[in-house]
């Protein structure tokens, strides 16, 4: 049986005992050969391993070494003889003289090996493992960098989430969100919370891919195309100005609706603010015109004007009377079709009123028309003796016009979550939004559907008294 012993210290080359392609005599006996060693038995292989420090037995099942050194151990003064040049056989192995020092291997002195093939198998394996680790590290870093870059790419989507909640009845005196002059106000308890939606993305605030993926994984958020929330081609400034204008108009409409609900007479004018160039109104109506009648019917607010135009129908002329520079002017305006196919006059209008009571609403960093109903309820509560809320916490949303009609809004599900998180017990929702509300009401929150300011007022008063079990909900 033949076993092999592999030297891991490389004495033969380092001591100058042998070189590739030939053999030479060792300079001293201290230079012990460190080469392939053949022995007829496993016992002699073990003895050979003990004879040379740093050598270990190579098990018989180990795979062959690719490059076998061309030298072998010999007892002659030539420590490493070429195979086939004398020194045949396997002489007995003797122990080194203890009095003769053994030369320190060059590898342990810090010298570099002359060739990678001269490294022992264990060292070569470590080198290969280190190379693989470095390659894996480089590939991992490149992958992380690539993913980071991709995650920052802008996407044409926007994310809606629960926004801040504000109590319109909070504060005292001049610190109230709603201040009223020209009429007697009354103290109140409880809360009327206006709810908002936090929007990420849109013109000037592009959403990145990472934010979009995170929103998809968040049950409280909704991912929508930008076109569903913002007009095509609109800039960030235009969006901000539009939201601010809608918020201001909602405050005026809320004031008029609240005072009308309480019995005040508040005349309203419908004023043209812009004319669409491609519409039939171009060249016939002007900015600043006050619309007083359509087809003989009086126009008392924007809702009445909208209904009158729809009654005329697309493709027909509407007889419009306007007040211009202090005199009445009658014009025939062709009715066109809007984006949804509904009849439109081709003008933008706003309501102008001079209420007998001055109402100011101070809320910062909130835009859009969806707080109109809650503003109107707050004005009604402050101008009504007694505690309308009964000390309870209400929340709600919905647009409102001067006639007191409550309209649908966007982001109703996120507003429900925000209201419940703020501690609201009852949520007043527009009847038109009930389809989105059903099945998405948070635990512990009751939703009451309303269509007018009168419906909302009755719901708050009855629930404040502990009644209202028959109030309509969204189901």
CSV table of C-alpha atoms in Angstrom, one decimal:
chain,number,residue,atom,x,y,z
A,1,UNK,CA,0.0,0.0,0.0
A,2,UNK,CA,1.4,3.4,-0.9
A,3,UNK,CA,0.4,6.6,0.9
A,4,UNK,CA,1.6,10.1,0.3
A,5,UNK,CA,2.6,12.8,2.7
A,6,UNK,CA,2.3,16.4,1.5
A,7,UNK,CA,4.5,19.1,3.1
A,8,UNK,CA,2.7,22.3,3.9
A,9,UNK,CA,5.8,24.4,4.7
A,10,UNK,CA,7.8,24.2,1.4
A,11,UNK,CA,11.2,23.6,3.0
A,12,UNK,CA,12.7,22.0,-0.2
A,13,UNK,CA,12.3,25.1,-2.4
A,14,UNK,CA,12.9,27.7,0.3
A,15,UNK,CA,16.2,26.1,1.5
A,16,UNK,CA,17.6,25.8,-2.0
A,17,UNK,CA,17.6,22.1,-1.9
A,18,UNK,CA,15.8,21.7,-5.3
A,19,UNK,CA,14.7,23.7,-8.2
A,20,UNK,CA,12.3,22.8,-11.0
A,21,UNK,CA,14.0,20.9,-13.8
A,22,UNK,CA,16.8,19.5,-11.7
A,23,UNK,CA,18.3,18.7,-8.3
A,24,UNK,CA,21.2,20.1,-6.3
A,25,UNK,CA,22.9,19.2,-3.1
A,26,UNK,CA,21.7,20.7,0.1
A,27,UNK,CA,24.1,23.2,1.6
A,28,UNK,CA,23.6,21.8,5.1
A,29,UNK,CA,21.9,18.9,6.8
A,30,UNK,CA,19.7,21.4,8.5
A,31,UNK,CA,17.8,21.8,5.2
A,32,UNK,CA,15.4,18.9,5.5
A,33,UNK,CA,13.8,17.8,2.3
A,34,UNK,CA,10.1,18.7,2.0
A,35,UNK,CA,8.9,16.9,-1.0
A,36,UNK,CA,6.5,14.1,-2.0
A,37,UNK,CA,7.3,11.1,0.1
A,38,UNK,CA,6.4,7.6,-0.9
A,39,UNK,CA,6.2,4.8,1.6
A,40,UNK,CA,5.0,1.3,1.2
A,41,UNK,CA,2.6,1.4,4.1
A,42,UNK,CA,0.4,3.8,6.1
A,43,UNK,CA,2.6,3.2,9.2
A,44,UNK,CA,5.7,4.5,7.3
A,45,UNK,CA,3.7,7.4,6.0
A,46,UNK,CA,2.8,8.3,9.5
A,47,UNK,CA,6.5,8.0,10.5
A,48,UNK,CA,7.4,10.3,7.6
A,49,UNK,CA,4.9,12.8,8.7
A,50,UNK,CA,6.3,12.8,12.2
A,51,UNK,CA,9.8,13.1,10.8
A,52,UNK,CA,9.3,16.4,9.1
A,53,UNK,CA,7.7,19.2,11.1
A,54,UNK,CA,4.8,20.9,9.2
A,55,UNK,CA,3.9,17.8,7.1
A,56,UNK,CA,0.5,16.1,7.3
A,57,UNK,CA,-0.7,12.8,6.0
A,58,UNK,CA,-2.7,13.0,2.8
A,59,UNK,CA,-5.6,10.5,3.1
A,60,UNK,CA,-5.9,7.8,0.4
A,61,UNK,CA,-9.3,9.0,-0.7
A,62,UNK,CA,-8.2,12.6,-1.4
A,63,UNK,CA,-8.2,13.6,-5.1
A,64,UNK,CA,-4.8,13.6,-6.9
A,65,UNK,CA,-2.8,16.8,-6.9
A,66,UNK,CA,-2.7,18.3,-10.4
A,67,UNK,CA,1.0,19.1,-10.6
A,68,UNK,CA,3.2,16.5,-8.9
A,69,UNK,CA,6.7,17.8,-8.1
A,70,UNK,CA,9.4,16.1,-10.0
A,71,UNK,CA,11.5,15.3,-7.0
A,72,UNK,CA,11.3,12.8,-4.2
A,73,UNK,CA,13.0,12.2,-0.9
A,74,UNK,CA,16.4,10.5,-0.9
A,75,UNK,CA,18.8,9.5,1.9
A,76,UNK,CA,21.8,10.6,-0.1
A,77,UNK,CA,23.6,13.9,0.5
A,78,UNK,CA,21.6,15.1,-2.5
A,79,UNK,CA,18.4,15.8,-0.5
A,80,UNK,CA,16.2,15.9,-3.5
A,81,UNK,CA,17.1,13.7,-6.5
A,82,UNK,CA,15.3,13.6,-9.8
A,83,UNK,CA,13.1,10.6,-10.2
A,84,UNK,CA,14.7,7.9,-12.1
A,85,UNK,CA,18.2,9.1,-11.2
A,86,UNK,CA,19.3,6.8,-8.4
A,87,UNK,CA,18.2,6.8,-4.9
A,88,UNK,CA,15.4,4.3,-5.7
A,89,UNK,CA,13.4,2.6,-3.0
A,90,UNK,CA,12.1,3.9,0.2
A,91,UNK,CA,14.8,4.2,2.8
A,92,UNK,CA,14.1,4.4,6.5
A,93,UNK,CA,13.1,7.7,7.9
A,94,UNK,CA,15.4,9.2,10.6
A,95,UNK,CA,14.6,12.0,13.0
A,96,UNK,CA,16.5,15.3,12.5
A,97,UNK,CA,19.4,16.1,14.8
A,98,UNK,CA,18.1,18.1,17.8
A,99,UNK,CA,21.3,20.1,18.0
A,100,UNK,CA,21.1,21.3,14.4
A,101,UNK,CA,18.6,24.2,14.0
A,102,UNK,CA,16.0,23.9,11.3
A,103,UNK,CA,16.0,26.7,8.8
A,104,UNK,CA,12.9,28.9,9.0
A,105,UNK,CA,10.7,28.6,5.9
A,106,UNK,CA,10.6,31.6,3.6
A,107,UNK,CA,6.8,31.8,3.8
A,108,UNK,CA,7.0,32.4,7.6
A,109,UNK,CA,9.7,35.1,7.0
A,110,UNK,CA,7.2,37.0,5.0
A,111,UNK,CA,8.6,36.2,1.5
A,112,UNK,CA,6.2,35.7,-1.3
A,113,UNK,CA,6.1,32.3,-3.1
A,114,UNK,CA,7.8,32.2,-6.5
A,115,UNK,CA,4.7,30.7,-8.1
A,116,UNK,CA,1.1,30.2,-7.1
A,117,UNK,CA,1.5,26.5,-7.9
A,118,UNK,CA,4.0,26.1,-5.1
A,119,UNK,CA,1.4,27.1,-2.5
A,120,UNK,CA,0.0,24.2,-0.4
A,121,UNK,CA,-3.6,23.2,-1.2
A,122,UNK,CA,-5.1,24.8,1.9
A,123,UNK,CA,-3.5,28.1,1.1
A,124,UNK,CA,-4.6,27.9,-2.6
A,125,UNK,CA,-8.2,27.2,-1.3
A,126,UNK,CA,-8.1,30.2,0.9
A,127,UNK,CA,-6.9,32.4,-2.0
A,128,UNK,CA,-9.8,31.1,-4.1
A,129,UNK,CA,-12.3,31.7,-1.3
A,130,UNK,CA,-11.0,35.2,-0.8
A,131,UNK,CA,-11.3,35.9,-4.5
A,132,UNK,CA,-14.9,34.7,-4.5
A,133,UNK,CA,-15.7,36.7,-1.4
A,134,UNK,CA,-14.3,39.9,-3.1
A,135,UNK,CA,-16.3,39.2,-6.3
A,136,UNK,CA,-19.5,38.6,-4.3
A,137,UNK,CA,-18.9,41.8,-2.3
A,138,UNK,CA,-18.4,43.8,-5.5
A,139,UNK,CA,-21.5,42.3,-7.2
A,140,UNK,CA,-23.6,43.0,-4.1
A,141,UNK,CA,-22.5,46.6,-3.9
A,142,UNK,CA,-23.3,47.1,-7.6
A,143,UNK,CA,-26.7,45.5,-7.1
A,144,UNK,CA,-27.5,47.8,-4.1
A,145,UNK,CA,-26.4,50.8,-6.1
A,146,UNK,CA,-28.6,49.8,-9.1
A,147,UNK,CA,-31.6,49.1,-6.9
A,148,UNK,CA,-31.1,52.5,-5.2
A,149,UNK,CA,-31.0,54.3,-8.5
A,150,UNK,CA,-34.1,52.5,-9.8
A,151,UNK,CA,-36.0,53.2,-6.6
A,152,UNK,CA,-35.4,57.0,-7.1
A,153,UNK,CA,-36.9,57.0,-10.6
A,154,UNK,CA,-40.0,59.2,-10.8
A,155,UNK,CA,-43.3,57.6,-11.7
A,156,UNK,CA,-46.6,59.1,-13.0
A,157,UNK,CA,-48.5,58.2,-9.9
A,158,UNK,CA,-49.7,59.9,-6.7
A,159,UNK,CA,-50.3,58.5,-3.2
A,160,UNK,CA,-53.3,59.5,-1.0
A,161,UNK,CA,-53.0,58.9,2.8
A,162,UNK,CA,-54.7,60.1,6.0
A,163,UNK,CA,-54.0,63.8,6.5
A,164,UNK,CA,-54.2,66.1,9.6
A,165,UNK,CA,-57.4,66.7,11.4
A,166,UNK,CA,-58.5,70.2,12.7
A,167,UNK,CA,-61.3,71.0,15.1
A,168,UNK,CA,-63.2,74.1,13.8
A,169,UNK,CA,-64.6,74.7,17.2
A,170,UNK,CA,-61.2,74.8,19.0
A,171,UNK,CA,-59.7,77.9,20.5
A,172,UNK,CA,-61.1,80.7,22.5
A,173,UNK,CA,-61.9,84.3,21.5
A,174,UNK,CA,-59.6,85.5,18.7
A,175,UNK,CA,-57.7,82.2,18.8
A,176,UNK,CA,-60.7,80.3,17.4
A,177,UNK,CA,-60.5,78.9,13.9
A,178,UNK,CA,-63.9,80.5,13.2
A,179,UNK,CA,-64.4,84.1,14.3
A,180,UNK,CA,-67.7,85.9,13.9
A,181,UNK,CA,-68.4,89.6,14.2
A,182,UNK,CA,-71.8,91.3,13.8
A,183,UNK,CA,-73.8,88.6,15.6
A,184,UNK,CA,-74.1,87.0,19.1
A,185,UNK,CA,-72.0,83.8,19.5
A,186,UNK,CA,-72.4,81.1,22.1
A,187,UNK,CA,-70.0,78.8,23.9
A,188,UNK,CA,-69.9,75.2,22.8
A,189,UNK,CA,-68.2,72.0,23.8
A,190,UNK,CA,-67.4,68.9,21.8
A,191,UNK,CA,-65.6,68.9,18.5
A,192,UNK,CA,-66.3,69.3,14.8
A,193,UNK,CA,-63.2,67.9,13.0
A,194,UNK,CA,-62.5,68.7,9.3
A,195,UNK,CA,-60.6,65.9,7.8
A,196,UNK,CA,-57.9,66.0,5.1
A,197,UNK,CA,-56.0,63.8,2.7
A,198,UNK,CA,-52.2,63.9,2.4
A,199,UNK,CA,-51.1,63.7,-1.2
A,200,UNK,CA,-47.6,62.7,-2.4
A,201,UNK,CA,-46.7,63.2,-6.0
A,202,UNK,CA,-48.1,65.3,-8.7
A,203,UNK,CA,-46.7,68.3,-10.6
A,204,UNK,CA,-43.4,69.5,-9.1
A,205,UNK,CA,-43.5,66.7,-6.4
A,206,UNK,CA,-42.9,63.6,-8.4
A,207,UNK,CA,-43.3,60.3,-6.6
A,208,UNK,CA,-40.4,57.9,-6.9
A,209,UNK,CA,-40.7,54.1,-7.5
A,210,UNK,CA,-39.7,53.3,-3.9
A,211,UNK,CA,-42.5,55.4,-2.5
A,212,UNK,CA,-45.0,53.9,-4.9
A,213,UNK,CA,-44.0,50.3,-3.9
A,214,UNK,CA,-44.2,51.3,-0.2
A,215,UNK,CA,-47.6,52.8,-0.7
A,216,UNK,CA,-48.8,49.6,-2.4
A,217,UNK,CA,-47.8,47.7,0.7
A,218,UNK,CA,-49.6,50.2,3.0
A,219,UNK,CA,-53.3,49.4,3.6
A,220,UNK,CA,-53.9,53.0,4.6
A,221,UNK,CA,-52.7,54.5,1.3
A,222,UNK,CA,-54.1,54.6,-2.2
A,223,UNK,CA,-52.0,54.8,-5.4
A,224,UNK,CA,-53.7,56.7,-8.2
A,225,UNK,CA,-52.5,58.0,-11.6
A,226,UNK,CA,-51.6,61.6,-11.6
A,227,UNK,CA,-54.2,62.3,-14.2
A,228,UNK,CA,-56.9,61.3,-11.7
A,229,UNK,CA,-56.0,64.0,-9.3
A,230,UNK,CA,-54.4,66.8,-11.3
A,231,UNK,CA,-55.3,68.5,-14.6
A,232,UNK,CA,-53.0,67.4,-17.5
A,233,UNK,CA,-50.1,69.8,-18.0
A,234,UNK,CA,-50.7,71.8,-14.8
A,235,UNK,CA,-47.7,73.1,-12.9
A,236,UNK,CA,-47.1,73.0,-9.2
A,237,UNK,CA,-47.9,76.7,-8.9
A,238,UNK,CA,-51.2,76.3,-10.8
A,239,UNK,CA,-52.3,73.4,-8.6
A,240,UNK,CA,-51.5,75.4,-5.4
A,241,UNK,CA,-53.4,78.4,-6.7
A,242,UNK,CA,-56.4,76.3,-7.7
A,243,UNK,CA,-56.5,74.6,-4.3
A,244,UNK,CA,-56.3,77.9,-2.5
A,245,UNK,CA,-59.0,79.5,-4.6
A,246,UNK,CA,-61.3,76.5,-4.0
A,247,UNK,CA,-60.7,76.6,-0.3
A,248,UNK,CA,-61.6,80.3,-0.2
A,249,UNK,CA,-64.7,79.8,-2.2
A,250,UNK,CA,-65.8,76.9,0.1
A,251,UNK,CA,-65.5,79.2,3.1
A,252,UNK,CA,-67.7,81.8,1.4
A,253,UNK,CA,-70.2,79.2,0.3
A,254,UNK,CA,-70.2,77.7,3.9
A,255,UNK,CA,-70.9,81.1,5.4
A,256,UNK,CA,-73.8,81.8,3.0
A,257,UNK,CA,-75.2,78.3,3.5
A,258,UNK,CA,-75.0,78.6,7.3
A,259,UNK,CA,-76.5,82.0,7.5
A,260,UNK,CA,-79.3,80.9,5.1
A,261,UNK,CA,-79.9,77.9,7.3
A,262,UNK,CA,-80.3,80.2,10.3
A,263,UNK,CA,-82.8,82.4,8.5
A,264,UNK,CA,-80.6,85.2,7.2
A,265,UNK,CA,-81.3,86.8,3.8
A,266,UNK,CA,-78.0,86.6,1.9
A,267,UNK,CA,-78.1,87.7,-1.8
A,268,UNK,CA,-75.7,85.9,-4.0
A,269,UNK,CA,-74.3,87.0,-7.4
A,270,UNK,CA,-72.8,84.6,-10.0
A,271,UNK,CA,-69.8,86.3,-11.6
A,272,UNK,CA,-67.9,85.2,-14.7
A,273,UNK,CA,-64.2,84.9,-13.9
A,274,UNK,CA,-62.9,83.3,-17.2
A,275,UNK,CA,-64.2,82.4,-20.7
A,276,UNK,CA,-63.0,79.4,-22.5
A,277,UNK,CA,-61.6,80.5,-25.9
A,278,UNK,CA,-62.8,77.4,-27.8
A,279,UNK,CA,-66.4,77.6,-26.4
A,280,UNK,CA,-69.5,79.3,-27.8
A,281,UNK,CA,-69.3,81.9,-25.0
A,282,UNK,CA,-66.1,83.4,-26.5
A,283,UNK,CA,-66.7,86.9,-27.7
A,284,UNK,CA,-70.2,87.0,-26.1
A,285,UNK,CA,-69.5,86.8,-22.4
A,286,UNK,CA,-66.7,88.7,-20.6
A,287,UNK,CA,-64.9,88.5,-17.3
A,288,UNK,CA,-66.8,90.4,-14.6
A,289,UNK,CA,-70.3,89.8,-16.1
A,290,UNK,CA,-72.9,89.0,-13.5
A,291,UNK,CA,-75.3,86.3,-14.7
A,292,UNK,CA,-78.8,87.1,-13.6
A,293,UNK,CA,-81.0,84.8,-15.7
A,294,UNK,CA,-81.0,81.9,-18.2
A,295,UNK,CA,-84.0,81.4,-20.5
A,296,UNK,CA,-86.0,83.7,-18.3
A,297,UNK,CA,-85.2,81.9,-15.0
A,298,UNK,CA,-83.5,83.8,-12.2
A,299,UNK,CA,-80.0,82.7,-11.4
A,300,UNK,CA,-79.5,82.9,-7.6
A,301,UNK,CA,-76.3,80.8,-7.3
A,302,UNK,CA,-73.9,78.7,-9.3
A,303,UNK,CA,-76.0,75.5,-8.8
A,304,UNK,CA,-79.0,77.2,-10.3
A,305,UNK,CA,-76.9,78.3,-13.3
A,306,UNK,CA,-75.6,74.8,-13.8
A,307,UNK,CA,-79.1,73.3,-13.7
A,308,UNK,CA,-80.4,75.9,-16.2
A,309,UNK,CA,-77.7,75.1,-18.7
A,310,UNK,CA,-78.3,71.4,-18.5
A,311,UNK,CA,-82.0,72.0,-19.1
A,312,UNK,CA,-81.1,73.8,-22.4
A,313,UNK,CA,-79.1,70.8,-23.7
A,314,UNK,CA,-76.0,70.5,-25.9
A,315,UNK,CA,-76.1,72.2,-29.3
A,316,UNK,CA,-78.8,74.7,-28.5
A,317,UNK,CA,-78.6,78.4,-27.7
A,318,UNK,CA,-79.1,79.6,-24.1
A,319,UNK,CA,-80.6,83.1,-23.7
A,320,UNK,CA,-78.3,84.5,-21.0
A,321,UNK,CA,-78.9,87.9,-19.3
A,322,UNK,CA,-75.9,89.5,-17.6
A,323,UNK,CA,-75.3,92.7,-15.8
A,324,UNK,CA,-72.4,94.5,-17.4
A,325,UNK,CA,-71.1,97.9,-16.4
A,326,UNK,CA,-74.4,98.7,-14.6
A,327,UNK,CA,-76.7,97.7,-17.4
A,328,UNK,CA,-78.5,94.5,-18.5
A,329,UNK,CA,-77.3,92.7,-21.6
A,330,UNK,CA,-79.0,89.8,-23.3
A,331,UNK,CA,-76.8,87.3,-25.4
A,332,UNK,CA,-77.5,84.0,-27.0
A,333,UNK,CA,-74.7,81.5,-26.1
A,334,UNK,CA,-74.4,78.1,-27.8
A,335,UNK,CA,-74.3,75.3,-25.2
A,336,UNK,CA,-71.3,72.9,-25.7
A,337,UNK,CA,-70.3,69.6,-24.2
A,338,UNK,CA,-67.9,69.1,-21.4
A,339,UNK,CA,-65.3,66.3,-21.0
A,340,UNK,CA,-68.0,64.0,-19.7
A,341,UNK,CA,-70.5,65.0,-22.3
A,342,UNK,CA,-72.7,67.2,-20.0
A,343,UNK,CA,-73.9,70.6,-21.3
A,344,UNK,CA,-71.7,73.5,-20.4
A,345,UNK,CA,-71.7,77.2,-21.1
A,346,UNK,CA,-68.0,77.5,-21.5
A,347,UNK,CA,-67.3,79.9,-18.7
A,348,UNK,CA,-65.9,79.8,-15.2
A,349,UNK,CA,-67.9,81.5,-12.4
A,350,UNK,CA,-67.7,82.2,-8.7
A,351,UNK,CA,-70.2,83.3,-6.2
A,352,UNK,CA,-70.0,86.7,-4.7
A,353,UNK,CA,-72.0,87.6,-1.6
A,354,UNK,CA,-72.1,90.3,1.1
A,355,UNK,CA,-73.5,88.6,4.2
A,356,UNK,CA,-74.8,90.7,7.0
A,357,UNK,CA,-72.5,88.8,9.4
A,358,UNK,CA,-68.7,88.8,9.0
A,359,UNK,CA,-67.3,85.3,9.3
A,360,UNK,CA,-63.5,84.6,9.1
A,361,UNK,CA,-62.0,81.1,9.0
A,362,UNK,CA,-58.3,80.8,9.6
A,363,UNK,CA,-56.9,77.5,8.6
A,364,UNK,CA,-53.4,77.2,7.2
A,365,UNK,CA,-51.8,74.7,4.8
A,366,UNK,CA,-55.2,73.2,3.7
A,367,UNK,CA,-56.6,73.5,0.2
A,368,UNK,CA,-59.6,72.4,-1.8
A,369,UNK,CA,-63.3,72.6,-1.2
A,370,UNK,CA,-64.0,69.5,0.8
A,371,UNK,CA,-64.1,71.2,4.2
A,372,UNK,CA,-67.2,73.4,3.3
A,373,UNK,CA,-69.8,71.3,5.1
A,374,UNK,CA,-67.8,71.2,8.4
A,375,UNK,CA,-67.2,75.0,8.2
A,376,UNK,CA,-70.9,75.6,7.8
A,377,UNK,CA,-71.8,73.3,10.8
A,378,UNK,CA,-69.2,75.2,12.9
A,379,UNK,CA,-70.8,78.6,12.0
A,380,UNK,CA,-74.3,77.2,12.8
A,381,UNK,CA,-73.1,75.8,16.2
A,382,UNK,CA,-71.4,79.1,17.2
A,383,UNK,CA,-74.5,81.2,16.3
A,384,UNK,CA,-77.0,78.8,18.0
A,385,UNK,CA,-77.7,78.9,21.7
A,386,UNK,CA,-76.9,75.6,23.5
A,387,UNK,CA,-74.5,72.9,22.8
A,388,UNK,CA,-75.3,71.3,19.5
A,389,UNK,CA,-72.7,68.5,19.7
A,390,UNK,CA,-73.5,67.5,23.2
A,391,UNK,CA,-69.8,67.2,24.1
A,392,UNK,CA,-69.2,64.5,21.5
A,393,UNK,CA,-66.6,64.4,18.8
A,394,UNK,CA,-67.8,64.6,15.3
A,395,UNK,CA,-65.9,64.6,12.1
A,396,UNK,CA,-66.9,65.0,8.5
A,397,UNK,CA,-66.2,66.1,4.9
A,398,UNK,CA,-68.1,67.3,1.9
A,399,UNK,CA,-68.3,70.3,-0.4
A,400,UNK,CA,-71.1,72.7,0.0
A,401,UNK,CA,-72.7,75.4,-2.2
A,402,UNK,CA,-74.6,78.5,-1.2
A,403,UNK,CA,-77.9,76.6,-1.3
A,404,UNK,CA,-76.6,74.1,1.3
A,405,UNK,CA,-76.2,71.1,-1.0
A,406,UNK,CA,-73.4,68.7,0.2
A,407,UNK,CA,-71.3,67.3,-2.6
A,408,UNK,CA,-68.9,64.3,-3.1
A,409,UNK,CA,-65.2,64.5,-2.4
A,410,UNK,CA,-62.1,62.4,-3.0
A,411,UNK,CA,-60.1,60.3,-0.5
A,412,UNK,CA,-63.1,59.4,1.7
A,413,UNK,CA,-61.5,56.2,2.9
A,414,UNK,CA,-58.3,58.0,4.0
A,415,UNK,CA,-60.4,60.6,5.8
A,416,UNK,CA,-62.3,57.9,7.7
A,417,UNK,CA,-59.0,56.5,9.0
A,418,UNK,CA,-57.7,59.9,10.0
A,419,UNK,CA,-61.0,60.7,11.8
A,420,UNK,CA,-60.9,57.5,13.8
A,421,UNK,CA,-57.3,57.9,14.7
A,422,UNK,CA,-58.1,61.4,16.1
A,423,UNK,CA,-60.8,59.9,18.3
A,424,UNK,CA,-64.0,60.8,16.4
A,425,UNK,CA,-67.1,58.8,17.2
A,426,UNK,CA,-69.4,59.9,14.3
A,427,UNK,CA,-68.4,60.7,10.7
A,428,UNK,CA,-70.7,62.8,8.5
A,429,UNK,CA,-70.2,61.6,4.9
A,430,UNK,CA,-71.8,62.9,1.6
A,431,UNK,CA,-74.5,60.5,0.4
A,432,UNK,CA,-72.7,60.5,-3.0
A,433,UNK,CA,-69.6,58.9,-1.4
A,434,UNK,CA,-71.5,56.0,0.2
A,435,UNK,CA,-70.4,53.6,-2.5
A,436,UNK,CA,-66.7,54.1,-1.5
A,437,UNK,CA,-67.5,54.0,2.2
A,438,UNK,CA,-69.3,50.7,2.4
A,439,UNK,CA,-67.0,48.0,3.7
A,440,UNK,CA,-64.2,50.5,4.7
A,441,UNK,CA,-65.5,51.9,8.0
A,442,UNK,CA,-62.9,51.6,10.8
A,443,UNK,CA,-64.1,49.9,14.0
A,444,UNK,CA,-65.7,52.2,16.5
A,445,UNK,CA,-66.7,54.8,14.0
A,446,UNK,CA,-70.3,55.4,13.0
A,447,UNK,CA,-71.0,56.9,9.5
A,448,UNK,CA,-74.0,59.1,8.8
A,449,UNK,CA,-74.9,59.9,5.2
A,450,UNK,CA,-76.0,63.5,4.5
A,451,UNK,CA,-77.1,65.3,1.4
A,452,UNK,CA,-77.7,68.8,2.7
A,453,UNK,CA,-76.5,71.1,5.5
A,454,UNK,CA,-79.9,70.6,7.1
A,455,UNK,CA,-79.3,66.8,7.2
A,456,UNK,CA,-75.9,67.3,8.8
A,457,UNK,CA,-77.3,69.7,11.4
A,458,UNK,CA,-80.1,67.4,12.4
A,459,UNK,CA,-77.7,64.5,12.7
A,460,UNK,CA,-75.4,66.4,15.0
A,461,UNK,CA,-78.2,67.7,17.2
A,462,UNK,CA,-79.9,64.3,17.6
A,463,UNK,CA,-76.7,62.4,18.2
A,464,UNK,CA,-75.6,65.1,20.7
A,465,UNK,CA,-78.8,64.4,22.7
A,466,UNK,CA,-78.2,60.6,22.6
A,467,UNK,CA,-80.8,60.0,19.9
A,468,UNK,CA,-80.6,59.5,16.2
A,469,UNK,CA,-80.8,55.7,16.0
A,470,UNK,CA,-82.8,56.0,12.8
A,471,UNK,CA,-80.3,58.3,11.0
A,472,UNK,CA,-79.3,57.0,7.5
A,473,UNK,CA,-75.9,55.4,7.1
A,474,UNK,CA,-73.8,54.1,4.2
A,475,UNK,CA,-74.7,50.4,3.7
